[in-house]
Coordinates of C-alpha atoms and ligand atoms in Angstrom, one line a residue:
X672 CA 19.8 8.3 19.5
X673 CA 18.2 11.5 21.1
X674 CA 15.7 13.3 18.8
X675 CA 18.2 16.6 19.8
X676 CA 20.6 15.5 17.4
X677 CA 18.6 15.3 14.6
X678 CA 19.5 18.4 12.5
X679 CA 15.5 20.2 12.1
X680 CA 13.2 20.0 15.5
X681 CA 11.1 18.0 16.2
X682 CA 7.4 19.1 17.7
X683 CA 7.2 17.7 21.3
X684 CA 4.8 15.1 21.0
X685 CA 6.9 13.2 18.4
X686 CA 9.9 13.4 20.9
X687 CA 7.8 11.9 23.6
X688 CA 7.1 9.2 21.5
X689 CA 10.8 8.5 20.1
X690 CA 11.8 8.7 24.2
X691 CA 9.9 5.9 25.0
X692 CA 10.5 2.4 24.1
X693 CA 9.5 1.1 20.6
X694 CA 7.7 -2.7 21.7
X695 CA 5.7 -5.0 20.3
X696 CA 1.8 -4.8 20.7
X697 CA 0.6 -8.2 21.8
X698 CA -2.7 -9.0 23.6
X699 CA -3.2 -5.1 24.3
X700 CA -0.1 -4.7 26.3
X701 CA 3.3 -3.3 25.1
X702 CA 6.2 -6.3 24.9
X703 CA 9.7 -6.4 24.3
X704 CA 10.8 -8.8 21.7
X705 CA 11.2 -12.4 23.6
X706 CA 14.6 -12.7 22.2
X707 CA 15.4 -8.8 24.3
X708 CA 17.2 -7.4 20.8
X709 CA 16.0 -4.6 19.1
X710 CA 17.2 -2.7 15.8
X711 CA 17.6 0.3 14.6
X712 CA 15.3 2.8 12.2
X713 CA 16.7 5.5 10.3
X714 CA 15.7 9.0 9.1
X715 CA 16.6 8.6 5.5
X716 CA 17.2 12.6 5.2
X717 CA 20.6 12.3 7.7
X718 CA 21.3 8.6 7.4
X719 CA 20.9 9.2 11.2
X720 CA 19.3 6.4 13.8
X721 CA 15.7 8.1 14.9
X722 CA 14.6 5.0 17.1
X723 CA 15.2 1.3 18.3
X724 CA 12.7 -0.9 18.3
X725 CA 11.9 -4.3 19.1
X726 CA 13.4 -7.1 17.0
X727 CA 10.3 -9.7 17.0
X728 CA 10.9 -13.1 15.8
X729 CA 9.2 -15.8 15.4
X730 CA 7.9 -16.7 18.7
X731 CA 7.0 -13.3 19.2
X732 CA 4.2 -14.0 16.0
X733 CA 3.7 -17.1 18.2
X734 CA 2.4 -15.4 20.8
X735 CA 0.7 -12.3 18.8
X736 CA -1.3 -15.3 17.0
X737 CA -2.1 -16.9 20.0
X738 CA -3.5 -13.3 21.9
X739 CA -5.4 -12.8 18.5
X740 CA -6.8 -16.3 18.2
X741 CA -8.2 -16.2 22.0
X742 CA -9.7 -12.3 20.7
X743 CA -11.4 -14.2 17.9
X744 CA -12.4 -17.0 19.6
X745 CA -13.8 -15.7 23.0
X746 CA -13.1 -12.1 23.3
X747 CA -16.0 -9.6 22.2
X748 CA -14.5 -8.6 19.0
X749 CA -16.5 -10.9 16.3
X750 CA -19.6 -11.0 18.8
X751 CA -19.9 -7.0 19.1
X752 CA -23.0 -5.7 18.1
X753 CA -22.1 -4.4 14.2
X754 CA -22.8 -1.0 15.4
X755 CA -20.6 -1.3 18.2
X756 CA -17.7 -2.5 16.2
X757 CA -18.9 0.3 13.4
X758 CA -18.4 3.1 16.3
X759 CA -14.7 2.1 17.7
X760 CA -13.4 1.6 14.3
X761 CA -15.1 5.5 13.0
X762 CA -13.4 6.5 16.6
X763 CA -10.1 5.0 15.3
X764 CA -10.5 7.4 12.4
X765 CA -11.7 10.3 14.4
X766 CA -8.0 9.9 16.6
X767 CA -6.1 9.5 13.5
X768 CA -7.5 12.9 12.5
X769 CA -6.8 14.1 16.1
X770 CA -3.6 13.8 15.5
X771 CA -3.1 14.6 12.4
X772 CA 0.1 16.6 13.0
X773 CA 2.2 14.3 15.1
X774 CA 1.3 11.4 12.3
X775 CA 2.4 13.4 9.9
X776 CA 5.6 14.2 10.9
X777 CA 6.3 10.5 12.3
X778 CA 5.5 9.7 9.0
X779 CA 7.8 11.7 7.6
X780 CA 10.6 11.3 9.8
X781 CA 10.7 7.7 9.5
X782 CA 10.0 7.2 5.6
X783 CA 11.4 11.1 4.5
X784 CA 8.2 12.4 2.7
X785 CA 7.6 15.3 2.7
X786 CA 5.6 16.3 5.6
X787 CA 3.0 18.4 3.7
X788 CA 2.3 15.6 1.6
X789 CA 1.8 12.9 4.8
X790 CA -0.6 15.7 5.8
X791 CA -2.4 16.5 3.2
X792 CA -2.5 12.4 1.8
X793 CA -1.4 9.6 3.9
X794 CA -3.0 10.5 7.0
X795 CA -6.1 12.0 6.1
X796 CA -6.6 9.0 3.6
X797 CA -6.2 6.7 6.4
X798 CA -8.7 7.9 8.8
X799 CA -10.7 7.8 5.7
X800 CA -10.6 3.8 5.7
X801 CA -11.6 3.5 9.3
X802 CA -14.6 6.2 8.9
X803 CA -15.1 4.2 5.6
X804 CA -15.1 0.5 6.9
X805 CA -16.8 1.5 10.0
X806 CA -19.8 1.7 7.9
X807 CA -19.5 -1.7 6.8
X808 CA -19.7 -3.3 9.9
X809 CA -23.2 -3.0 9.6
X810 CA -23.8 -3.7 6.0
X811 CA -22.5 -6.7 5.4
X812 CA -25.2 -9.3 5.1
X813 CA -26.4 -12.1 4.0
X814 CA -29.3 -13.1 1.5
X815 CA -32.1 -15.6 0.9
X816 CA -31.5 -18.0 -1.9
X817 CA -34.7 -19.9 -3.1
X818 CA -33.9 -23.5 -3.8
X819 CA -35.7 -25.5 -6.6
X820 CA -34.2 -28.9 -5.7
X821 CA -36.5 -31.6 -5.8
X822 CA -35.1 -34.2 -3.5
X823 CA -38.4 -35.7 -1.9
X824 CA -41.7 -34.2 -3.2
X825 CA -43.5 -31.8 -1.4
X826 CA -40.4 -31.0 0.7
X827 CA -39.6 -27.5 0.8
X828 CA -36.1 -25.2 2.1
X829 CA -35.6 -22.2 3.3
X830 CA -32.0 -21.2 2.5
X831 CA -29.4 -17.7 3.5
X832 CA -26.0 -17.0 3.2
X833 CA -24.5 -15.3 6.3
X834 CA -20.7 -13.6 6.0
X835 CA -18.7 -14.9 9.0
X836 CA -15.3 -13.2 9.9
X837 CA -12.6 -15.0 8.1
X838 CA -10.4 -15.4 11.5
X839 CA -7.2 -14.5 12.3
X840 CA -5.2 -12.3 9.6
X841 CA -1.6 -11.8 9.6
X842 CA -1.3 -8.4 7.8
X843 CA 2.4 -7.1 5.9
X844 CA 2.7 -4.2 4.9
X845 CA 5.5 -2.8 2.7
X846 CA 6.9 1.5 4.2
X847 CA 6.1 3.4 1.0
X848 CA 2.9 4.8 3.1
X849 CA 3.3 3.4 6.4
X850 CA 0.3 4.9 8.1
X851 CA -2.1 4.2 4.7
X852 CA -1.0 0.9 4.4
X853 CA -2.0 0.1 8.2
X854 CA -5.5 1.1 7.6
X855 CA -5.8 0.1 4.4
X856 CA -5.4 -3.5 5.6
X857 CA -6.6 -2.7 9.4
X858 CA -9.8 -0.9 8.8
X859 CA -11.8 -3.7 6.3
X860 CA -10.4 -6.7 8.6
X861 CA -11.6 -4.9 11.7
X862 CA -15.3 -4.1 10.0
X863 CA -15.6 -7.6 9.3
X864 CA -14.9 -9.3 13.0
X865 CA -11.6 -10.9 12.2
X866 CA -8.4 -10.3 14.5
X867 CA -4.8 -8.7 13.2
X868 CA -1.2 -9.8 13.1
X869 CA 0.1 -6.7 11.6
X870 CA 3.8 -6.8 10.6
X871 CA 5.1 -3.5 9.6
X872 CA 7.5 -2.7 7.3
X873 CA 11.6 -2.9 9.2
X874 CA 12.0 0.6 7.3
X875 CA 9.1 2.6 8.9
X876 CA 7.8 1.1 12.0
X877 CA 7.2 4.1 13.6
X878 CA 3.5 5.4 12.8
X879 CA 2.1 2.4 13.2
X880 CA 3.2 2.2 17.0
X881 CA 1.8 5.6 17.8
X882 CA -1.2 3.7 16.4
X883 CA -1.5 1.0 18.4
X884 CA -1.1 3.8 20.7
X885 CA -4.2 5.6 20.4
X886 CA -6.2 1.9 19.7
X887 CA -5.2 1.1 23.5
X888 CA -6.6 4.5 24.5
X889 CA -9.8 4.1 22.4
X890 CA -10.8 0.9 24.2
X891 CA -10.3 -1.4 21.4
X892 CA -10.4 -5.1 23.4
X893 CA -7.1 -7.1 24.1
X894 CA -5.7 -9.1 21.4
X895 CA -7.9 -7.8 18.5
X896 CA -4.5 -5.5 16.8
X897 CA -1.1 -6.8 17.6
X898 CA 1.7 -5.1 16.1
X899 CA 5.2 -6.9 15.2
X900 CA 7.9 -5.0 14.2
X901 CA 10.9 -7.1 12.9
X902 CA 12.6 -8.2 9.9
X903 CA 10.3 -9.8 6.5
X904 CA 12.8 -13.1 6.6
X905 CA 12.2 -13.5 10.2
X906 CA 8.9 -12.0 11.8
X907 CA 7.0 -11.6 8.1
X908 CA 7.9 -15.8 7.1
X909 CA 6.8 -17.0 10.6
X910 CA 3.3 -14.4 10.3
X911 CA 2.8 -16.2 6.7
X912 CA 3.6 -20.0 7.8
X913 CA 2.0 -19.2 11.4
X914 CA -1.0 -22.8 11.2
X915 CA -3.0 -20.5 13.7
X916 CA -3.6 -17.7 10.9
X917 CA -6.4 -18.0 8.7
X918 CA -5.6 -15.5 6.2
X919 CA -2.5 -13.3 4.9
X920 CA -2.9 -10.2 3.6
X921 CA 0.3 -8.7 2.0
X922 CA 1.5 -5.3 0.1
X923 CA 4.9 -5.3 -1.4
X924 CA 7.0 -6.6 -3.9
X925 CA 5.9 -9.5 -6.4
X926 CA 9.1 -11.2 -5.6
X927 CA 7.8 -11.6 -1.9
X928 CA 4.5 -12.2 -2.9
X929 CA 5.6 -15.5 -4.4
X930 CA 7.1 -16.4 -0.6
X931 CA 3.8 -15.4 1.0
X932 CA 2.0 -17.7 -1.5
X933 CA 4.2 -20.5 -0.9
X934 CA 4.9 -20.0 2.9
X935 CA 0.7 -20.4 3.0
X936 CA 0.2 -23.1 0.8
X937 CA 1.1 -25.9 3.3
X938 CA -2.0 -25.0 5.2
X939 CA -3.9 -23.3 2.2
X940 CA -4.6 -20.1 4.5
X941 CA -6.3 -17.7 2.1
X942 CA -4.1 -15.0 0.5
X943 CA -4.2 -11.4 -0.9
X944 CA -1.8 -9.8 -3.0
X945 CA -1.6 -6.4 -3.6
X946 CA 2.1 -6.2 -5.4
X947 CA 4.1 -4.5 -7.6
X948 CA 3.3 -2.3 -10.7
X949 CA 5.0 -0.8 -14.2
X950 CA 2.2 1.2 -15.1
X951 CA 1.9 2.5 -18.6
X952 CA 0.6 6.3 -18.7
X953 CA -0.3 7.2 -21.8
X954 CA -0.8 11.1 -23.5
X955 CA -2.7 11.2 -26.5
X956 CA -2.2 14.2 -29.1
X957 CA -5.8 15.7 -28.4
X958 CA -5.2 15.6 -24.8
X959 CA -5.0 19.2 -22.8
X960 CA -1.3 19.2 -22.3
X961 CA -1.7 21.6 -19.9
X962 CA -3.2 19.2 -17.6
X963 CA -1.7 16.0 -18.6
X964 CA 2.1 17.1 -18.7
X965 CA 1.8 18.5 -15.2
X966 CA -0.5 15.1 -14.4
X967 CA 2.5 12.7 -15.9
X968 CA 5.4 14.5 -13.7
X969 CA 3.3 14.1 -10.9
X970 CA 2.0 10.0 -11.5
X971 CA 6.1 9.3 -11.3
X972 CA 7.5 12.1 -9.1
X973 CA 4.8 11.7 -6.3
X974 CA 6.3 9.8 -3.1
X975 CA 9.5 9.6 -5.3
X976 CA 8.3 7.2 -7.3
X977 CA 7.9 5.3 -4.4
X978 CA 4.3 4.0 -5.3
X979 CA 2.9 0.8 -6.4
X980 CA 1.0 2.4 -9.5
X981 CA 3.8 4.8 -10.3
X982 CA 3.2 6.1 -13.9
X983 CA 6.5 4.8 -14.8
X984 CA 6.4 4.1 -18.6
X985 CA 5.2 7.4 -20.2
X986 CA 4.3 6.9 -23.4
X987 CA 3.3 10.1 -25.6
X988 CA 1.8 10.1 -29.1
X989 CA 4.4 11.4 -31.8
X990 CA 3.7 15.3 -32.5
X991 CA 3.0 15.9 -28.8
X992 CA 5.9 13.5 -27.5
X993 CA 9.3 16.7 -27.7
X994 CA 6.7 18.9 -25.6
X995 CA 5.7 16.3 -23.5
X996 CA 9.1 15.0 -22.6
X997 CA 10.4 18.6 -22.0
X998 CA 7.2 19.7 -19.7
X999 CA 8.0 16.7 -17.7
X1000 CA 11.7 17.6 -17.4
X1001 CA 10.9 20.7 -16.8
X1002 CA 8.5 19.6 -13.6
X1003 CA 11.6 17.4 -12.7
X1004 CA 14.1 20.1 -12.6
X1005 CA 11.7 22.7 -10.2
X1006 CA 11.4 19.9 -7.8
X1007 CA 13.0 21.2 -4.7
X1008 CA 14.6 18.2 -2.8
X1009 CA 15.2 18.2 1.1
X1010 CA 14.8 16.3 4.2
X1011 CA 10.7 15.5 4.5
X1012 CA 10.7 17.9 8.0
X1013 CA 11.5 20.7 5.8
X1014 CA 8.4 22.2 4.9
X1015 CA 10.1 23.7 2.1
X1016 CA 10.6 20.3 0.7
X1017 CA 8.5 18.7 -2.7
X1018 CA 10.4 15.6 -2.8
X1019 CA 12.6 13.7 0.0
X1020 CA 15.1 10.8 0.3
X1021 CA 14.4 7.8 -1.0
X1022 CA 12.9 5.3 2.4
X1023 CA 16.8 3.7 2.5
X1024 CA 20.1 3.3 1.6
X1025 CA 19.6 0.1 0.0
X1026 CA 16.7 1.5 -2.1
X1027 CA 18.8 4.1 -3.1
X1028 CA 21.2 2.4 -4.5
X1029 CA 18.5 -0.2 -5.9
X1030 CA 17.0 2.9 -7.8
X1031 CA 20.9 4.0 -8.7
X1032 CA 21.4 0.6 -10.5
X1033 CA 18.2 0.6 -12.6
X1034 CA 19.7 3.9 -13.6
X1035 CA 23.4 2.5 -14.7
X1036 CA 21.7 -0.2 -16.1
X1037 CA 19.3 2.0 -18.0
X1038 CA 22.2 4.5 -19.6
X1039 CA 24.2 1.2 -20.1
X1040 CA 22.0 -0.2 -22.4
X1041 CA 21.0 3.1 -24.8
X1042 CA 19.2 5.0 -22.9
X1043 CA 19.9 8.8 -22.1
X1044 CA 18.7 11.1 -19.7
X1045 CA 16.8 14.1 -20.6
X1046 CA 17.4 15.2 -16.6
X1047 CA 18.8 13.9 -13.1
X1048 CA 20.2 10.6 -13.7
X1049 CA 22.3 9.8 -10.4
X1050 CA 21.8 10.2 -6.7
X1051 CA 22.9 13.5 -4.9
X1052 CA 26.2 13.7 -3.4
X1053 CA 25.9 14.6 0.3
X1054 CA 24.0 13.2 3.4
X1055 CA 20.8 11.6 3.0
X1056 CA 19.4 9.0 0.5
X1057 CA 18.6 11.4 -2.8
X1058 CA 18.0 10.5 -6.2
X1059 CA 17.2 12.9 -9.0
X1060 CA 13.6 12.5 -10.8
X1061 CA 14.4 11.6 -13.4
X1062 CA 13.2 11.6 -17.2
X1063 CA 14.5 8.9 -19.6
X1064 CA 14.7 8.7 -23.2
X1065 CA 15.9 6.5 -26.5
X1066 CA 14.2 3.2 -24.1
X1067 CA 13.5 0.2 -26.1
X1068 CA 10.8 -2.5 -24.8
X1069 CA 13.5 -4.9 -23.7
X1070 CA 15.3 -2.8 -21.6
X1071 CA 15.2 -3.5 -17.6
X1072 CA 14.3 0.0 -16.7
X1073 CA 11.2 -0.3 -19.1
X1074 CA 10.0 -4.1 -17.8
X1075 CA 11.2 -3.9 -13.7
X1076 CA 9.3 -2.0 -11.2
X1077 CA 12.2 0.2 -10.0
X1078 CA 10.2 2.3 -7.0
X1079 CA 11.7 5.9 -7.3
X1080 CA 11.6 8.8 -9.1
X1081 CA 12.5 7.4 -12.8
X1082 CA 10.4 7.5 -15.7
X1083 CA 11.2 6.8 -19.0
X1084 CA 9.6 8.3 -22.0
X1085 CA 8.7 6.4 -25.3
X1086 CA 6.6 7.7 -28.4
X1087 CA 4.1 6.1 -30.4
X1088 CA 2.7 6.7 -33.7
X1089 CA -1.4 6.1 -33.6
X1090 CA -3.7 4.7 -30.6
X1091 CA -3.6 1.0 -32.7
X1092 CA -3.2 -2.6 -31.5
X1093 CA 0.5 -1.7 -31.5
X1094 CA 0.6 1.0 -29.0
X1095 CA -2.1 -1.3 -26.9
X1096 CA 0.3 -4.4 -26.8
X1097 CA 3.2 -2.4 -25.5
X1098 CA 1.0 -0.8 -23.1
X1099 CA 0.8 -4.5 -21.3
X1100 CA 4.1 -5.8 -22.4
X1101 CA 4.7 -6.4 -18.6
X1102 CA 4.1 -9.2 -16.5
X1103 CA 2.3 -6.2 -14.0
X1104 CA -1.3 -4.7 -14.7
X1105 CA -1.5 -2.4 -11.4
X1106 CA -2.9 0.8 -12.9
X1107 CA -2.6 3.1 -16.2
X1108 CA -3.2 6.9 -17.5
X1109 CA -5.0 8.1 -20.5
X1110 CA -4.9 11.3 -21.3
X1111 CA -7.2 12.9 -24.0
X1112 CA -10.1 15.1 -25.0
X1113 CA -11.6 12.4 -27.5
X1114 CA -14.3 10.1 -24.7
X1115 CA -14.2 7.7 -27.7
X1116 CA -10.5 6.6 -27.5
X1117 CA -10.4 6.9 -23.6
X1118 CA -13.2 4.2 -23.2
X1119 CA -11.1 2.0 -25.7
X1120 CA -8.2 2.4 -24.1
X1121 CA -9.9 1.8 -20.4
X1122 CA -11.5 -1.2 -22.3
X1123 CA -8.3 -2.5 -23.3
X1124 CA -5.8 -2.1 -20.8
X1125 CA -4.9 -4.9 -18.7
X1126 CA -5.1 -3.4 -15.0
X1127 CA -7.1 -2.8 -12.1
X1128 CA -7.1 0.9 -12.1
X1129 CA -7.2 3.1 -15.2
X1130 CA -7.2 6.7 -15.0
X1131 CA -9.0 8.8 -17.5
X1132 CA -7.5 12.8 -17.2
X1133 CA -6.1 12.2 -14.0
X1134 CA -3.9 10.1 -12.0
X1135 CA -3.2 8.5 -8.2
X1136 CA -6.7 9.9 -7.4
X1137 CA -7.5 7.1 -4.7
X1138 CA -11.1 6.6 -2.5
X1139 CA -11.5 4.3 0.5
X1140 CA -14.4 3.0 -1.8
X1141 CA -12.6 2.5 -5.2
X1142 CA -11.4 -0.9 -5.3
X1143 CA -7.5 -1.3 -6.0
X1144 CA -5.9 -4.0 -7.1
X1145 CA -4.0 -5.8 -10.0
X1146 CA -4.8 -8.0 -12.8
X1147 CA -1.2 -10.6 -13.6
X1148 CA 1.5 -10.4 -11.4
X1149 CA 0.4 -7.4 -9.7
X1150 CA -2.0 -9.3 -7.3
X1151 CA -4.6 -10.9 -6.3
X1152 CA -8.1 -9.4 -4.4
X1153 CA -8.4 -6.1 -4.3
X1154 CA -8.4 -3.5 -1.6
X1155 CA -11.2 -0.7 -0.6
X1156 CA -14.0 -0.7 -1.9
X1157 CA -17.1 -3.5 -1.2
X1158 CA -14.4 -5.4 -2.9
X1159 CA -11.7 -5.6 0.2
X1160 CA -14.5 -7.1 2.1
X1161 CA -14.4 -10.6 0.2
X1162 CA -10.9 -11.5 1.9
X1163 CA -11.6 -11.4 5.7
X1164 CA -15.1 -12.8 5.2
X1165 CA -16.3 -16.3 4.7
X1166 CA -19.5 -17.0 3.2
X1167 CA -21.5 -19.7 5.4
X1168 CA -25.0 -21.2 3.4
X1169 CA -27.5 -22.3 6.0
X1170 CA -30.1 -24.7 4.7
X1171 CA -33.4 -25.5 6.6
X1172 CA -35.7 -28.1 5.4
X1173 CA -39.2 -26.8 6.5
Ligands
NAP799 P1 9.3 -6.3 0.4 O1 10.5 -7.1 0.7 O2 8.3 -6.9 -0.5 O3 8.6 -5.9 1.8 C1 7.2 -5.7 2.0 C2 6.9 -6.4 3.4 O4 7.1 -7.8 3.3 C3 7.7 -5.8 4.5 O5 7.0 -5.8 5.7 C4 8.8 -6.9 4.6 O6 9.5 -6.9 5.8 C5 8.0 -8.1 4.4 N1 8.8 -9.3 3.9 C6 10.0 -9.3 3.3 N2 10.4 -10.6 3.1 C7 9.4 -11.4 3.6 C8 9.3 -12.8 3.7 N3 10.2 -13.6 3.2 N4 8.1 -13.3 4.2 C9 7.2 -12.4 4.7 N5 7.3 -11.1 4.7 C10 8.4 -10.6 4.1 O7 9.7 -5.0 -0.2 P2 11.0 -4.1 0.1 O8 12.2 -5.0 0.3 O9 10.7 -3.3 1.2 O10 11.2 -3.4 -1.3 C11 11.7 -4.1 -2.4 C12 11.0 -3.7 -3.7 O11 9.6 -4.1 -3.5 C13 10.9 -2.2 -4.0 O12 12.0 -1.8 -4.6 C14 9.7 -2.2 -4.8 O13 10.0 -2.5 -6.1 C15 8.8 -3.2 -4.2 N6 7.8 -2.7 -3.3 C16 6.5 -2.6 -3.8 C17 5.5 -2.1 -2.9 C18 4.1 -2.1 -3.4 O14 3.3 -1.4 -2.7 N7 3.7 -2.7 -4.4 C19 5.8 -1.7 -1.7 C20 7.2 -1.7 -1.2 C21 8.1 -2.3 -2.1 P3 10.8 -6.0 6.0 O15 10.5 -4.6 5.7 O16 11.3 -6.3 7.3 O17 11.8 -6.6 4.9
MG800 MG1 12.9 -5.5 3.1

């Protein structure tokens, strides 16, 4: 469908890039899909079809592995000087800033955030990961290890560990943040030498062709980023089962983690998880309720909810708990909904249809079993895919809205008498441990509760505060590995010990 339909304008460069057609990026050249279908993505403001874009399958991960295995194995990508490699990938972050604008609003076209927030988060964060990793590429190194092994006396070793590029990677990445989750899983991989499958998300292909875009212009070699766009079942299996990939790197859903795990376990191709999350946030009575209540509305309501380490299960201690939950409500109801485009807009559509109404059924299911709702509740009538944030009350442990991740704008509140073993077990009475909030004046309790909280992020006073070099990532069924940091760099490396008997 023509961008003129849509009912706000787009800027020109965006319609320029919805005019042309939406292919697959394989060995540095834009593809259709071998089977010639393509489908259709939606702006989740109108309902309305933005683009169409290539339907790859598997034999179009076939030949995406095949352009980045010959990249690997004889282009110049691993071989690069590190500095070399260091400068293209700090010039993929330098283009990303570029065009900061147009990213933006594909961003928000194609997912519905609100385009203030894709500017001001997802794609300045990204081009952080590239200026970030590109500083890697020239850091990662080996060391000397002195051996004491006495095998035949008066024979001595000299022995180093050198970090070799893992291989291939076959990348998915879940449309929550599109652009972010591109370079979260791009940037590291690239710093390290290794070459990309990257499958994006069937929801919100869209900014990660306009990258592959500007990696043609910046020169980055044939083959090193290919770019599938297709459906998980299809495209995302055959990337995960694909014998010529060496590694899969995945964000999204535990539920599809499990596939990934199994899909790679017939070769044993190495694996990173970064999945789902329940995370407990948790206001003490000391704490500055000026600063936490605001913090809580924002841990759930930013990106709709639609966030990994969503602080989902608020959990306020019981003289501060009324004010809490009315603050929070409060936040809720000055939320102004609307299409992302509108820069009027604090919170958008949900990314689809079918997460709307997955986020709609946690809530019938939630009011079904006891629960009531302090505000929202329900999607909104009308065009679009809108759900009220939403503030939940009377939740018992056992309920589904209190133990499933339900990825939108839905938070339910619980009380607690005392920070005691109590209040610490039903913290991580989940089978996630993504993230978690503390909230109070008193450093003593905060360090006990960032002590004993099973997760890979805790927040002390704040929340979502993210950092190309903090490692994130879950403990349980939130993951495995972590990403940014030093940490990412463990998955798309191997470690090769030399010895030399001297
Ligand atoms: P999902 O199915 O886990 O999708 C994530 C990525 O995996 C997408 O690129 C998807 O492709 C792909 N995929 C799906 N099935 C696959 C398979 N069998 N083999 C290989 N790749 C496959 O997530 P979703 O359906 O978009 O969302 C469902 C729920 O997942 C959400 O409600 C939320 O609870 C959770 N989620 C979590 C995160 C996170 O960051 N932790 C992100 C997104 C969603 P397609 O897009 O083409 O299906
Ligand atoms: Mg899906």
């Amino acid at each position: 469908m023509n961008a003129a339909v849509l009912s706000y304008s787009l800027t020109q460069p965006v319609s320029r890039f919805l005019g042309s057609p939406k292919e697959l990026l394989i060995d540095g050249e834009w593809v259709p899909a071998a089977s010639g279908k393509t489908f259709p993505v939606y702006d989740p403001a109108t309902g309305r079809v933005s683009a169409e874009v290539a339907e790859g399958d598997r034999e179009d991960i076939g030949r995406a592995v095949k352009a980045a295995r010959r990249a690997f194995e004889s282009g110049p990508w691993p071989a690069l000087r590190p500095a070399e490699r260091g400068k293209i990938i700090w010039r993929i972050g330098d283009a990303i800033l570029e065009h900061l604008d147009e990213l933006a609003e594909l961003e928000s076209l194609d997912n519905g955030k609100p385009v203030s927030v894709a500017k001001a988060a997802d794609v300045p964060l990204a081009a952080d990961m590239f200026h970030y990793m590109a500083g890697w590429a020239t850091k990662r190194h080996g060391i000397t290890i002195p051996l004491s092994i006495l095998y035949t006396p008066g024979v001595r070793y000299h022995a180093y560990t050198v970090p070799e590029p893992v291989g291939v990677v076959g990348q998915i990445i879940p449309w929550n943040f599109p652009l972010l989750m591109a370079a979260w899983k791009l940037a590291p991989a690239l710093a390290m030498g290794c070459t990309v499958v990257l499958k994006v998300a069937e929801e919100t292909p869209l900014s990660a062709l306009r990258l592959g875009e500007l990696l043609i212009e910046i020169g980055l070699p044939k083959g090193v980023v290919n770019i599938v766009t297709g459906f998980g079942e299809t495209a995302g299996a055959a990337l995960a089962a694909h014998p010529g990939v060496d590694k899969v790197a995945f964000t999204g859903s535990t539920e599809v983690g499990r596939l990934i795990v199994r899909a790679a376990a017939n070769d044993l191709k190495k694996v990173s998880l970064e999945l789902g999350g329940k995370s407990p946030n948790i206001i003490l009575k000391d704490a500055d309720l000026d600063v936490a209540i605001p913090g809580a509305a924002s841990a759930i309501f930013f990106n709709h909810g639609q966030c990994c380490c969503a602080g989902s299960r608020l959990y306020a201690e019981e003289p501060v708990f009324d004010r809490v939950v009315e603050g929070v409500a409060e936040a809720a109801k000055k939320i102004k909904l609307g299409p992302g485009l509108d820069p009027k807009t604090e919170m958008g559509p949900m990314v689809s249809e079918i997460q709307r109404n997955r986020v709609c059924g946690y809530l019938e299911s939630g009011l079904a079993e006891g629960a009531r709702a302090v505000t929202g509740g329900s999607a909104r009538a009308g065009a679009g895919y809108f759900v009220e944030p939403t503030v939940l009350v009377d939740t018992q442990a056992g309920m589904k809205v209190v133990q499933e991740e339900i990825f939108g704008p839905v938070v339910t509140a619980m009380p607690f008498e005392a920070l005691d073993d109590r209040l610490i077990e039903r913290a991580n009475d989940t089978i996630y441990g993504l993230a978690a909030g503390v909230w109070t004046r008193d450093l003593s309790k905060a360090h006990t509760l960032a002590a004993r909280l099973k997760s890979g992020t805790v927040w002390v006073n704040c929340y979502n505060v993210f950092d190309a070099a903090l490692p994130f990532g879950g403990y349980k069924q939130s993951g495995w590995g972590r990403e940014m940091g030093e940490a990412v760099l463990e998955h798309y490396t191997e470690t090769k010990a030399v010895t030399i008997r001297l």
